[in-house]
Short mmCIF file of C-alpha atoms and ligand atoms in Angstrom, two decimals:
data_model
loop_
_atom_site.label_atom_id
_atom_site.label_comp_id
_atom_site.label_asym_id
_atom_site.label_seq_id
_atom_site.Cartn_x
_atom_site.Cartn_y
_atom_site.Cartn_z
CA MET A 301 120.64 159.98 350.02
CA ASP A 302 121.33 159.45 346.32
CA VAL A 303 123.78 156.55 346.59
CA LEU A 304 124.78 154.15 349.34
CA VAL A 305 127.89 152.06 348.69
CA ILE A 306 128.32 148.75 350.53
CA GLY A 307 132.00 147.79 350.98
CA GLY A 308 135.03 149.90 351.92
CA GLY A 309 137.75 148.24 349.84
CA ILE A 310 139.40 149.97 346.89
CA THR A 311 136.36 149.38 344.64
CA GLY A 312 133.88 150.99 347.04
CA ALA A 313 136.36 153.75 347.90
CA GLY A 314 136.77 154.63 344.21
CA ILE A 315 133.00 154.70 343.67
CA VAL A 316 132.21 156.86 346.68
CA ARG A 317 134.94 159.37 345.72
CA ASP A 318 133.77 159.62 342.14
CA ALA A 319 130.08 159.90 343.08
CA VAL A 320 130.58 162.67 345.65
CA MET A 321 132.86 164.62 343.32
CA ARG A 322 130.06 164.61 340.72
CA GLY A 323 127.79 166.32 343.20
CA LEU A 324 125.75 163.36 344.51
CA ARG A 325 124.76 162.82 348.15
CA VAL A 326 126.70 159.69 349.03
CA GLY A 327 127.41 157.32 351.92
CA LEU A 328 129.48 154.17 352.38
CA VAL A 329 129.22 151.39 354.95
CA GLU A 330 131.98 148.87 355.63
CA ARG A 331 131.45 145.63 357.58
CA GLY A 332 134.84 145.67 359.33
CA ASP A 333 137.69 148.12 358.96
CA PHE A 334 138.28 149.97 355.69
CA ALA A 335 140.54 147.87 353.41
CA SER A 336 140.30 144.85 355.71
CA GLY A 337 139.33 142.58 352.78
CA THR A 338 141.33 141.90 349.61
CA SER A 339 142.44 145.53 349.34
CA SER A 340 145.12 145.09 352.00
CA ARG A 341 146.17 141.66 350.69
CA SER A 342 147.24 142.17 347.06
CA SER A 343 150.75 141.93 345.55
CA LYS A 344 150.84 145.75 345.83
CA LEU A 345 151.77 146.31 342.20
CA ILE A 346 150.28 148.82 339.79
CA HIS A 347 150.43 146.65 336.70
CA GLY A 348 151.02 148.24 333.31
CA GLY A 349 148.94 145.59 331.59
CA LEU A 350 151.68 143.61 329.86
CA ARG A 351 150.59 140.44 331.64
CA TYR A 352 147.15 140.66 329.97
CA LEU A 353 148.74 140.82 326.53
CA ALA A 354 149.72 137.15 326.86
CA GLN A 355 145.98 136.39 327.43
CA GLY A 356 145.08 138.41 324.32
CA ASP A 357 142.96 140.80 326.41
CA ILE A 358 143.76 144.02 324.55
CA PRO A 359 141.05 146.23 326.19
CA LEU A 360 142.39 145.31 329.63
CA VAL A 361 145.97 146.03 328.49
CA MET A 362 144.92 149.50 327.39
CA GLU A 363 142.87 150.14 330.52
CA ALA A 364 145.63 149.07 332.92
CA ALA A 365 148.23 151.16 331.07
CA ARG A 366 145.98 154.24 331.10
CA GLU A 367 145.08 153.83 334.76
CA ARG A 368 148.69 153.28 335.77
CA ARG A 369 149.58 156.61 334.16
CA CYS A 370 146.68 158.26 335.92
CA LEU A 371 147.65 156.90 339.35
CA THR A 372 151.20 158.16 339.02
CA GLU A 373 149.66 161.60 338.49
CA ILE A 374 146.97 161.69 341.18
CA ALA A 375 148.93 159.78 343.85
CA PRO A 376 152.67 159.83 343.00
CA HIS A 377 153.53 159.04 346.64
CA LEU A 378 151.62 155.76 346.30
CA ALA A 379 153.11 154.65 342.97
CA LEU A 380 156.83 154.07 343.38
CA SER A 381 158.55 153.27 340.13
CA ALA A 382 160.67 150.10 340.13
CA ARG A 383 162.45 148.02 337.53
CA MET A 384 160.74 144.72 336.73
CA VAL A 385 163.23 142.08 335.55
CA VAL A 386 161.89 139.06 333.64
CA PRO A 387 164.67 136.49 333.18
CA VAL A 388 164.27 134.27 330.10
CA ARG A 389 165.63 130.74 329.85
CA GLY A 390 165.95 128.38 326.90
CA ARG A 391 168.37 126.62 324.63
CA THR A 392 168.28 129.53 322.16
CA THR A 393 167.41 133.22 322.32
CA ALA A 394 164.02 132.57 320.66
CA GLY A 395 162.11 133.12 323.94
CA LEU A 396 163.87 136.41 324.57
CA LEU A 397 163.13 137.63 321.04
CA LYS A 398 159.49 136.65 321.40
CA LEU A 399 159.21 138.57 324.68
CA ARG A 400 160.92 141.55 323.10
CA ALA A 401 158.35 141.56 320.26
CA GLY A 402 155.53 141.36 322.84
CA MET A 403 157.01 144.26 324.81
CA TRP A 404 157.37 146.32 321.68
CA SER A 405 153.72 145.89 320.68
CA PHE A 406 152.59 146.50 324.27
CA GLU A 407 154.50 149.77 324.48
CA LYS A 408 153.14 150.96 321.17
CA MET A 409 149.59 149.98 322.03
CA ALA A 410 149.69 151.32 325.59
CA LYS A 411 151.53 154.52 324.55
CA VAL A 412 154.21 153.87 327.17
CA GLU A 413 156.36 156.95 327.85
CA ALA A 414 159.91 156.82 326.46
CA GLU A 415 161.52 156.62 329.92
CA ASP A 416 159.35 153.64 330.88
CA ARG A 417 160.12 151.54 327.78
CA HIS A 418 161.81 148.18 328.12
CA GLU A 419 165.40 147.22 327.60
CA ILE A 420 166.97 143.83 327.08
CA TRP A 421 169.76 142.60 329.33
CA ARG A 422 172.02 139.84 328.10
CA THR A 423 173.05 137.18 330.63
CA GLU A 424 176.26 138.91 331.77
CA GLU A 425 174.43 142.15 332.50
CA LEU A 426 171.59 140.29 334.18
CA VAL A 427 173.81 138.37 336.61
CA SER A 428 175.76 141.52 337.39
CA HIS A 429 172.48 143.17 338.54
CA ILE A 430 170.77 140.16 340.15
CA ALA A 431 173.23 138.29 342.30
CA GLY A 432 172.89 134.57 342.83
CA LEU A 433 170.45 133.91 339.98
CA GLU A 434 170.56 130.36 338.56
CA THR A 435 172.40 130.66 335.24
CA GLU A 436 171.41 127.37 333.60
CA ARG A 437 170.02 128.06 330.10
CA LEU A 438 169.73 131.77 331.00
CA GLN A 439 169.52 133.87 327.84
CA GLY A 440 168.99 137.30 329.35
CA ALA A 441 166.05 139.34 330.60
CA ALA A 442 163.45 141.87 329.57
CA VAL A 443 163.48 144.86 331.92
CA TYR A 444 160.67 147.40 332.16
CA THR A 445 159.03 149.77 334.63
CA GLU A 446 156.35 148.69 337.11
CA TYR A 447 155.04 150.54 340.15
CA ILE A 448 154.82 149.44 343.78
CA THR A 449 151.95 150.71 345.91
CA ASP A 450 150.54 150.32 349.40
CA ASP A 451 147.07 148.91 348.72
CA ALA A 452 145.51 149.72 352.11
CA ARG A 453 146.97 153.24 352.10
CA LEU A 454 145.64 153.82 348.56
CA THR A 455 142.18 152.77 349.79
CA LEU A 456 142.38 154.99 352.88
CA GLU A 457 143.58 158.02 350.93
CA THR A 458 140.79 157.52 348.37
CA LEU A 459 138.23 157.38 351.20
CA LYS A 460 139.72 160.42 352.93
CA SER A 461 139.46 162.35 349.70
CA ALA A 462 135.79 161.30 349.37
CA LYS A 463 135.17 162.43 352.95
CA ARG A 464 136.75 165.83 352.29
CA HIS A 465 134.37 166.25 349.35
CA GLY A 466 131.36 165.50 351.58
CA ALA A 467 130.79 161.72 351.60
CA LEU A 468 129.58 160.03 354.81
CA LEU A 469 131.63 156.96 355.73
CA ALA A 470 131.19 154.33 358.46
CA ASN A 471 133.37 151.35 359.29
CA TYR A 472 132.24 148.48 361.55
CA ALA A 473 128.81 148.90 359.99
CA PRO A 474 127.72 145.78 358.04
CA ALA A 475 124.73 145.89 355.72
CA VAL A 476 122.44 143.15 357.05
CA SER A 477 119.27 143.53 354.96
CA ILE A 478 118.09 145.13 351.73
CA GLU A 479 114.47 145.79 350.86
CA GLU A 480 112.67 147.73 348.19
CA ILE A 481 111.05 150.98 349.21
CA GLY A 482 107.48 151.16 348.04
CA ARG A 483 106.93 147.59 346.90
CA ALA A 484 107.83 145.95 350.20
CA SER A 485 106.12 148.45 352.49
CA SER A 486 103.01 149.37 350.51
CA GLY A 487 101.01 146.18 351.01
CA ASN A 488 97.68 145.59 349.22
CA GLY A 489 96.76 148.28 346.79
CA GLY A 490 99.91 150.33 347.42
CA SER A 491 102.21 151.63 344.78
CA SER A 492 104.30 148.98 343.12
CA SER A 493 106.90 151.32 341.70
CA THR A 494 110.32 151.12 343.31
CA THR A 495 111.80 154.40 344.40
CA GLY A 496 114.94 153.02 345.94
CA LEU A 497 116.25 150.58 348.48
CA ARG A 498 116.31 150.51 352.25
CA VAL A 499 119.43 148.98 353.76
CA GLY A 500 119.56 147.68 357.32
CA VAL A 501 122.96 148.53 358.80
CA ARG A 502 124.21 147.27 362.16
CA ASP A 503 126.45 149.58 364.18
CA GLU A 504 128.93 147.06 365.63
CA LEU A 505 129.94 149.45 368.41
CA SER A 506 126.48 150.05 369.87
CA GLY A 507 124.80 146.89 368.52
CA LYS A 508 121.96 149.09 367.20
CA GLU A 509 120.50 148.66 363.75
CA LEU A 510 119.63 151.63 361.59
CA ARG A 511 117.94 151.87 358.23
CA ILE A 512 119.38 153.91 355.39
CA GLU A 513 117.29 154.78 352.35
CA ALA A 514 119.02 155.47 349.07
CA THR A 515 117.78 155.87 345.54
CA VAL A 516 120.60 153.64 344.30
CA VAL A 517 122.58 151.10 346.32
CA VAL A 518 125.93 149.88 344.99
CA ASN A 519 127.29 146.55 346.16
CA ALA A 520 131.10 146.74 346.14
CA ALA A 521 131.63 143.95 348.65
CA GLY A 522 134.45 142.23 346.73
CA PRO A 523 134.59 138.55 347.74
CA TRP A 524 131.23 139.04 349.51
CA VAL A 525 129.39 140.44 346.47
CA ASP A 526 127.18 137.32 346.14
CA GLU A 527 126.45 137.37 349.88
CA VAL A 528 125.24 141.00 349.67
CA ARG A 529 123.22 140.24 346.51
CA ASN A 530 121.51 137.55 348.56
CA LEU A 531 120.43 140.02 351.25
CA SER A 532 117.53 140.88 349.00
CA GLY A 533 116.70 137.41 347.69
CA GLY A 534 118.15 134.34 346.00
CA ALA A 535 120.64 135.58 343.43
CA LYS A 536 122.55 133.11 341.23
CA PRO A 537 126.23 133.17 342.32
CA ARG A 538 128.52 135.06 339.93
CA ILE A 539 131.76 135.39 341.87
CA GLN A 540 134.58 132.84 341.76
CA LEU A 541 137.18 133.23 344.47
CA THR A 542 140.84 132.39 344.03
CA LYS A 543 143.34 132.66 346.85
CA GLY A 544 146.82 134.17 346.69
CA ILE A 545 149.44 134.20 349.43
CA HIS A 546 152.66 136.18 349.97
CA LEU A 547 155.70 135.57 352.15
CA VAL A 548 157.86 138.34 353.64
CA ILE A 549 161.58 137.75 354.22
CA PRO A 550 164.41 140.08 355.31
CA ARG A 551 166.02 141.70 352.30
CA GLU A 552 169.48 140.66 353.46
CA ARG A 553 168.46 137.05 352.71
CA LEU A 554 167.62 137.90 349.09
CA PRO A 555 169.35 141.20 348.33
CA VAL A 556 167.60 142.35 345.15
CA ASP A 557 167.12 145.98 344.09
CA ASP A 558 164.56 145.27 341.38
CA ILE A 559 161.30 143.36 341.19
CA VAL A 560 162.32 139.99 339.77
CA VAL A 561 160.06 137.36 338.20
CA ALA A 562 160.80 133.85 339.49
CA THR A 563 159.29 131.09 337.38
CA ALA A 564 157.45 128.57 339.55
CA ALA A 565 157.24 124.80 338.99
CA ASP A 566 153.97 125.14 337.01
CA ARG A 567 155.49 127.93 334.81
CA ARG A 568 153.49 130.66 336.57
CA MET A 569 155.30 133.87 337.41
CA ALA A 570 156.00 134.66 341.07
CA PHE A 571 157.10 138.20 341.92
CA VAL A 572 159.99 138.97 344.25
CA VAL A 573 159.37 142.55 345.37
CA PRO A 574 161.95 144.55 347.37
CA HIS A 575 160.73 147.37 349.62
CA GLY A 576 162.66 148.89 352.54
CA ASP A 577 164.46 146.14 354.37
CA VAL A 578 162.14 143.33 353.27
CA VAL A 579 161.30 141.38 350.15
CA TRP A 580 157.85 139.93 349.58
CA ILE A 581 157.30 136.91 347.38
CA GLY A 582 154.02 136.05 345.71
CA THR A 583 151.71 134.86 344.70
CA THR A 584 149.76 131.64 344.43
CA ASP A 585 146.46 131.28 342.56
CA THR A 586 144.13 128.51 343.73
CA PHE A 587 140.36 128.16 343.95
CA TYR A 588 138.90 129.05 347.34
CA ARG A 589 135.49 128.12 348.64
CA LYS A 590 134.15 130.97 350.73
CA PRO A 591 134.99 134.60 351.38
CA GLU A 592 137.06 135.18 354.51
CA GLU A 593 138.92 138.23 355.78
CA ARG A 594 141.93 136.07 356.67
CA PRO A 595 142.06 133.07 354.33
CA THR A 596 144.10 130.09 355.52
CA ILE A 597 147.72 129.79 354.41
CA THR A 598 148.64 126.13 353.91
CA ARG A 599 151.96 124.31 353.99
CA GLU A 600 151.47 123.61 350.27
CA ASP A 601 151.09 127.34 349.46
CA VAL A 602 154.31 128.14 351.29
CA ASP A 603 156.27 125.27 349.72
CA TYR A 604 155.20 126.41 346.24
CA LEU A 605 156.68 129.90 346.75
CA LEU A 606 159.80 128.72 348.59
CA ALA A 607 160.48 126.24 345.75
CA ALA A 608 160.08 129.01 343.15
CA VAL A 609 162.62 131.21 344.94
CA ASN A 610 165.10 128.45 345.69
CA THR A 611 165.02 127.13 342.12
CA ASN A 612 165.83 130.60 340.80
CA TRP A 613 168.37 131.44 343.58
CA PRO A 614 169.78 127.99 344.45
CA GLU A 615 172.39 129.31 346.88
CA ALA A 616 169.90 131.37 348.87
CA ARG A 617 168.29 128.33 350.54
CA ILE A 618 165.35 130.30 351.88
CA GLY A 619 163.53 128.25 354.50
CA ASP A 620 160.66 128.52 356.96
CA ASP A 621 162.78 130.35 359.51
CA ASP A 622 163.50 133.17 357.08
CA VAL A 623 159.82 134.00 356.75
CA ARG A 624 159.10 137.08 358.85
CA GLY A 625 155.44 137.34 357.95
CA ALA A 626 152.81 136.21 355.47
CA TRP A 627 149.45 137.28 354.15
CA ALA A 628 146.66 135.77 352.08
CA GLY A 629 143.78 137.30 350.16
CA VAL A 630 141.04 136.19 347.80
CA ARG A 631 140.40 137.60 344.34
CA PRO A 632 136.72 138.32 343.68
CA LEU A 633 136.70 137.23 340.02
CA VAL A 634 133.70 136.95 337.75
CA ALA A 635 133.23 133.18 337.28
CA GLN A 636 134.14 131.59 333.94
CA GLU A 637 133.34 127.91 333.79
CA GLY A 638 136.07 125.47 332.78
CA LYS A 639 138.94 127.90 333.29
CA SER A 640 141.84 127.41 335.68
CA PRO A 641 142.38 130.10 338.37
CA SER A 642 145.06 131.93 336.38
CA GLU A 643 143.03 131.78 333.15
CA ILE A 644 139.97 133.53 334.60
CA SER A 645 139.79 137.08 333.28
CA ARG A 646 140.63 139.94 335.63
CA ARG A 647 138.05 142.19 333.94
CA HIS A 648 135.20 143.60 335.93
CA GLU A 649 131.46 143.25 335.35
CA ILE A 650 128.54 145.36 336.54
CA LEU A 651 125.40 143.41 337.46
CA ILE A 652 121.95 144.93 337.99
CA GLU A 653 119.39 142.97 340.05
CA PRO A 654 115.65 143.20 339.37
CA ASN A 655 115.28 145.39 342.49
CA GLY A 656 117.86 147.85 341.11
CA LEU A 657 120.83 146.81 343.30
CA VAL A 658 123.99 147.58 341.32
CA SER A 659 126.83 145.10 341.98
CA ILE A 660 130.38 145.14 340.70
CA GLY A 661 132.59 142.04 340.56
CA GLY A 662 136.11 141.33 339.28
CA GLY A 663 138.63 144.01 338.37
CA LYS A 664 142.00 145.01 339.78
CA LEU A 665 143.40 147.49 342.22
CA THR A 666 145.17 149.08 339.24
CA THR A 667 141.92 149.74 337.37
CA TYR A 668 139.76 150.79 340.35
CA ARG A 669 139.31 154.40 339.20
CA GLN A 670 138.04 153.42 335.77
CA MET A 671 135.74 150.79 337.31
CA ALA A 672 134.31 153.45 339.62
CA GLU A 673 133.71 155.82 336.73
CA ARG A 674 131.68 153.17 334.90
CA VAL A 675 129.64 152.34 337.99
CA VAL A 676 128.86 156.01 338.67
CA ASP A 677 127.82 156.48 335.02
CA GLN A 678 125.33 153.60 335.56
CA VAL A 679 124.16 155.16 338.82
CA LEU A 680 123.45 158.47 337.07
CA GLU A 681 121.46 156.64 334.42
CA ARG A 682 119.37 155.01 337.14
CA LEU A 683 118.92 158.35 338.90
CA ASP A 684 117.96 159.83 335.54
CA ARG A 685 120.20 162.77 336.38
CA THR A 686 122.95 164.69 334.73
CA ALA A 687 125.80 165.66 337.00
CA ASP A 688 129.27 167.14 336.96
CA PRO A 689 131.68 165.16 334.76
CA CYS A 690 134.01 162.61 336.35
CA ARG A 691 137.02 164.44 337.85
CA THR A 692 138.83 161.63 339.63
CA ALA A 693 141.59 161.47 337.02
CA ASP A 694 142.40 165.15 337.42
CA ILE A 695 142.20 165.91 341.13
CA PRO A 696 145.02 164.54 343.32
CA LEU A 697 144.07 162.20 346.15
CA VAL A 698 145.83 164.46 348.63
CA GLU A 699 144.90 168.04 347.77
CA ASP A 700 146.61 169.76 350.68
CA GLY A 701 148.88 168.76 353.54
CA GLU A 702 151.59 166.14 353.67
CA PRO A 703 150.75 162.83 352.00
CA VAL A 704 151.19 159.83 354.33
CA ALA A 705 154.10 157.73 353.09
CA MET A 706 153.42 154.16 352.08
CA ALA A 707 154.08 150.98 354.07
CA ARG A 708 155.65 152.63 357.11
CA THR A 709 157.04 150.39 359.80
CA THR A 710 158.13 152.93 362.36
CA LEU A 711 155.63 154.37 364.71
CA GLY A 712 155.68 157.94 365.99
CA GLU A 713 153.07 159.47 368.29
CA ASP A 714 151.85 161.59 365.30
CA ASP A 715 151.21 158.51 363.25
CA VAL A 716 148.94 157.04 365.75
CA LYS A 717 147.16 160.39 366.16
CA VAL A 718 146.35 160.58 362.42
CA ALA A 719 145.11 156.97 362.45
CA LEU A 720 142.73 157.67 365.32
CA GLU A 721 141.55 161.19 364.56
CA GLU A 722 141.43 161.27 360.77
CA GLU A 723 141.30 157.66 359.64
CA CYS A 724 138.67 156.08 361.93
CA ALA A 725 140.98 153.41 363.41
CA LEU A 726 139.03 151.63 366.15
CA SER A 727 141.21 148.66 367.09
CA VAL A 728 144.85 147.61 367.41
CA PRO A 729 144.90 145.80 364.01
CA ASP A 730 143.30 148.87 362.39
CA VAL A 731 146.41 150.84 363.36
CA LEU A 732 149.20 148.27 363.08
CA GLU A 733 147.94 146.26 360.10
CA ARG A 734 146.33 148.76 357.75
CA ARG A 735 147.48 152.27 358.69
CA ILE A 736 151.11 151.42 359.57
CA ARG A 737 151.60 147.91 358.01
CA ALA A 738 153.90 146.95 360.87
CA ASN A 739 152.49 143.40 360.94
CA LEU A 740 153.96 142.74 357.50
CA PHE A 741 157.06 144.86 357.26
CA ALA A 742 158.42 145.67 360.76
CA ALA A 743 161.17 143.36 362.03
CA ASP A 744 159.06 142.39 365.06
CA ASN A 745 155.68 142.55 363.24
CA GLY A 746 154.72 145.53 365.38
CA LEU A 747 154.71 143.48 368.59
CA SER A 748 156.86 145.99 370.48
CA HIS A 749 154.21 148.66 369.83
CA VAL A 750 151.11 146.65 370.60
CA GLU A 751 150.71 147.88 374.18
CA SER A 752 151.23 151.58 373.44
CA VAL A 753 148.82 151.38 370.50
CA ALA A 754 146.24 149.59 372.67
CA ASP A 755 146.60 152.39 375.23
CA ALA A 756 146.11 155.09 372.60
CA VAL A 757 143.07 153.44 370.98
CA GLY A 758 141.65 152.40 374.34
CA SER A 759 141.83 155.84 375.93
CA ARG A 760 139.93 157.28 372.99
CA ALA A 761 137.38 154.47 372.84
CA GLY A 762 136.96 154.16 376.62
CA TRP A 763 138.17 150.55 376.94
CA ASN A 764 138.53 148.98 380.38
CA ASP A 765 141.64 146.93 381.31
CA GLN A 766 140.00 143.70 380.27
CA ARG A 767 139.21 144.99 376.79
CA ARG A 768 142.72 146.42 376.42
CA ASP A 769 144.30 143.08 377.38
CA ARG A 770 142.02 141.20 375.02
CA GLU A 771 143.01 143.47 372.10
CA ILE A 772 146.71 142.91 372.85
CA ALA A 773 146.26 139.14 373.06
CA ASP A 774 144.21 139.11 369.84
CA TYR A 775 146.91 140.99 367.93
CA ARG A 776 149.61 138.59 369.15
CA ALA A 777 147.41 135.65 368.13
CA ARG A 778 146.90 137.11 364.63
CA ILE A 779 150.66 137.39 364.10
CA ALA A 780 151.14 133.78 365.23
CA GLU A 781 148.29 132.65 362.97
CA ASP A 782 149.99 134.11 359.89
CA VAL A 783 152.85 131.64 360.32
CA ALA A 784 150.86 128.76 361.80
CA TRP A 785 151.65 126.68 358.69
CA ARG A 786 155.14 126.24 360.24
CA GLU A 787 153.69 123.79 362.73
CA GLY A 788 151.97 121.90 359.91
CA SER A 789 148.80 122.64 361.88
CA GLN A 790 146.58 123.61 358.95
C1 FAD B 1267 146.78 137.66 346.16
C2 FAD B 1267 146.28 138.83 345.38
C3 FAD B 1267 147.18 139.64 344.69
C4 FAD B 1267 146.71 140.73 343.97
N1 FAD B 1267 147.62 141.56 343.40
C5 FAD B 1267 147.21 142.65 342.73
C6 FAD B 1267 148.15 143.57 342.22
O1 FAD B 1267 149.35 143.43 342.44
N2 FAD B 1267 147.69 144.62 341.50
C7 FAD B 1267 146.36 144.82 341.28
O2 FAD B 1267 146.01 145.77 340.58
N3 FAD B 1267 145.42 143.99 341.81
C8 FAD B 1267 145.82 142.92 342.54
N4 FAD B 1267 144.91 142.08 343.11
C9 FAD B 1267 143.48 142.35 342.94
C10 FAD B 1267 142.99 143.43 343.91
O3 FAD B 1267 143.59 143.29 345.16
C11 FAD B 1267 141.46 143.31 344.06
O4 FAD B 1267 140.89 143.36 342.79
C12 FAD B 1267 140.87 144.44 344.90
O5 FAD B 1267 141.58 144.65 346.10
C13 FAD B 1267 139.42 144.12 345.24
O6 FAD B 1267 138.90 145.18 345.98
P1 FAD B 1267 137.39 145.22 346.43
O7 FAD B 1267 137.15 146.54 347.04
O8 FAD B 1267 136.53 144.81 345.30
O9 FAD B 1267 137.27 144.06 347.51
P2 FAD B 1267 137.67 144.16 349.07
O10 FAD B 1267 138.93 144.87 349.26
O11 FAD B 1267 137.59 142.79 349.63
O12 FAD B 1267 136.53 145.07 349.67
C14 FAD B 1267 135.23 144.60 349.87
C15 FAD B 1267 134.78 145.09 351.23
O13 FAD B 1267 133.40 144.84 351.41
C16 FAD B 1267 133.19 144.63 352.80
N5 FAD B 1267 131.89 143.97 353.01
C17 FAD B 1267 131.58 142.67 352.77
N6 FAD B 1267 130.30 142.43 353.12
C18 FAD B 1267 129.80 143.61 353.60
C19 FAD B 1267 128.54 143.98 354.14
N7 FAD B 1267 127.53 143.11 354.27
N8 FAD B 1267 128.39 145.27 354.56
C20 FAD B 1267 129.40 146.17 354.45
N9 FAD B 1267 130.61 145.85 353.95
C21 FAD B 1267 130.80 144.59 353.52
C22 FAD B 1267 134.37 143.77 353.20
O14 FAD B 1267 134.60 143.79 354.59
C23 FAD B 1267 135.50 144.38 352.37
O15 FAD B 1267 136.27 145.31 353.11
C24 FAD B 1267 145.33 140.99 343.88
C25 FAD B 1267 144.43 140.18 344.59
C26 FAD B 1267 144.90 139.13 345.35
C27 FAD B 1267 143.95 138.29 346.14
#
């Protein structure tokens, strides 16, 4: 094959879609389930780029704004427009005026459409929209448009589009080795020129290992990028992980209609995001040692977010018992020495190893399409080929049929059928956590459906009773684990 992509998060999904649509022969292998890494654990916002203006990162501002526009065109069902309200406090209106000036330059620079431009709310208007907000030193708010997405669904729809265009995809298929073709197998006197890479891939279902040869291999393993780089030899680490957590509470406990920025104790911004009958609050940003699918949520993480909410809504008194669910993820950032977690740039970087392995680190969900385009341009250079131009900005993710709505919490028979037959779901969490999102947003975290889902997956996969019961118990344990910080057991 021309290109093998390692990693089925949003970065790998974007790359495989772009590559196949340019006419290349492409495959993708994912260690666990598609989107089981960071790409199901973000704040689920398509950022316009304003936040990068404060860091002076103009190229990233432009890129995020352009990509946001593009996503609303190719996947409007996965980019729900919402008002973002940024309350400003101070003794005078200076802070509000400064923010207004920043917004104005951002909108000009990012060519923001007239209907998406900001407005300023004075205090009276602000408190009439956002009930219960602390009014001390409140001067008003800047209000602008942001977009809410379903990160895992965006990843799945991108992969499904790639599959429709001819890409080969496998989940539960970790890459376990990488070797050069030619150099490694030729021995004494053989050719030393590298013609590609051979990747050892383990099929987790059968336990068998197969070898896939590709002219170019792209490492899009997110938090595991350094680990995959090391499959072919000692590579100097380049990825710095930072962890972010989110808490989910019933919307009736914090009845907001807009995304609201709550300033935390360290002046960072925490987002309060309403969707359906829940509100999610996030996020934190702390260094994290090693990549994990389910990073640990600590008591300290939770207290930080609860304090941010309760300082901004003093009467709400949100406590542990209000938390219906929680999730944590790690950002695969490109390391920058001496910087704090929030100061590290969110830009991406493409790394090429001496053996030709192409790795991509950093970036955002919002900018995944542009990142993919750059990677595929590099791939074509390495293949020394011309190909069709990039079309991912023009062709919708769902070209025919009904798009699957985002972050559903109800479960019909048809939902489950799509998950199993079209979306390669192979376990109970695959269905309830990433295809339905019931673990996060359903009132009972999907627990009332766990047995029927286990039956549906099990009858397709040929599970015996023991396996079925183990899957059910595992799902229940995962839900309990998400709120284990309540016991102070971390
Ligand atoms: C708390 C938090 C909030 C965020 N909020 C936002 C936001 O609101 N908006 C935004 O734009 N961005 C946001 N981001 C950033 C965004 O989520 C990430 O940039 C993006 O999801 C990274 O995707 P990825 O595909 O690179 O990594 P991942 O999604 O982690 O995908 C990498 C995949 O590689 C697989 N893999 C690893 N090793 C192997 C192997 N050996 N073989 C095969 N597969 C392998 C993993 O299982 C994983 O599925 C946030 C991130 C965090 C942590």
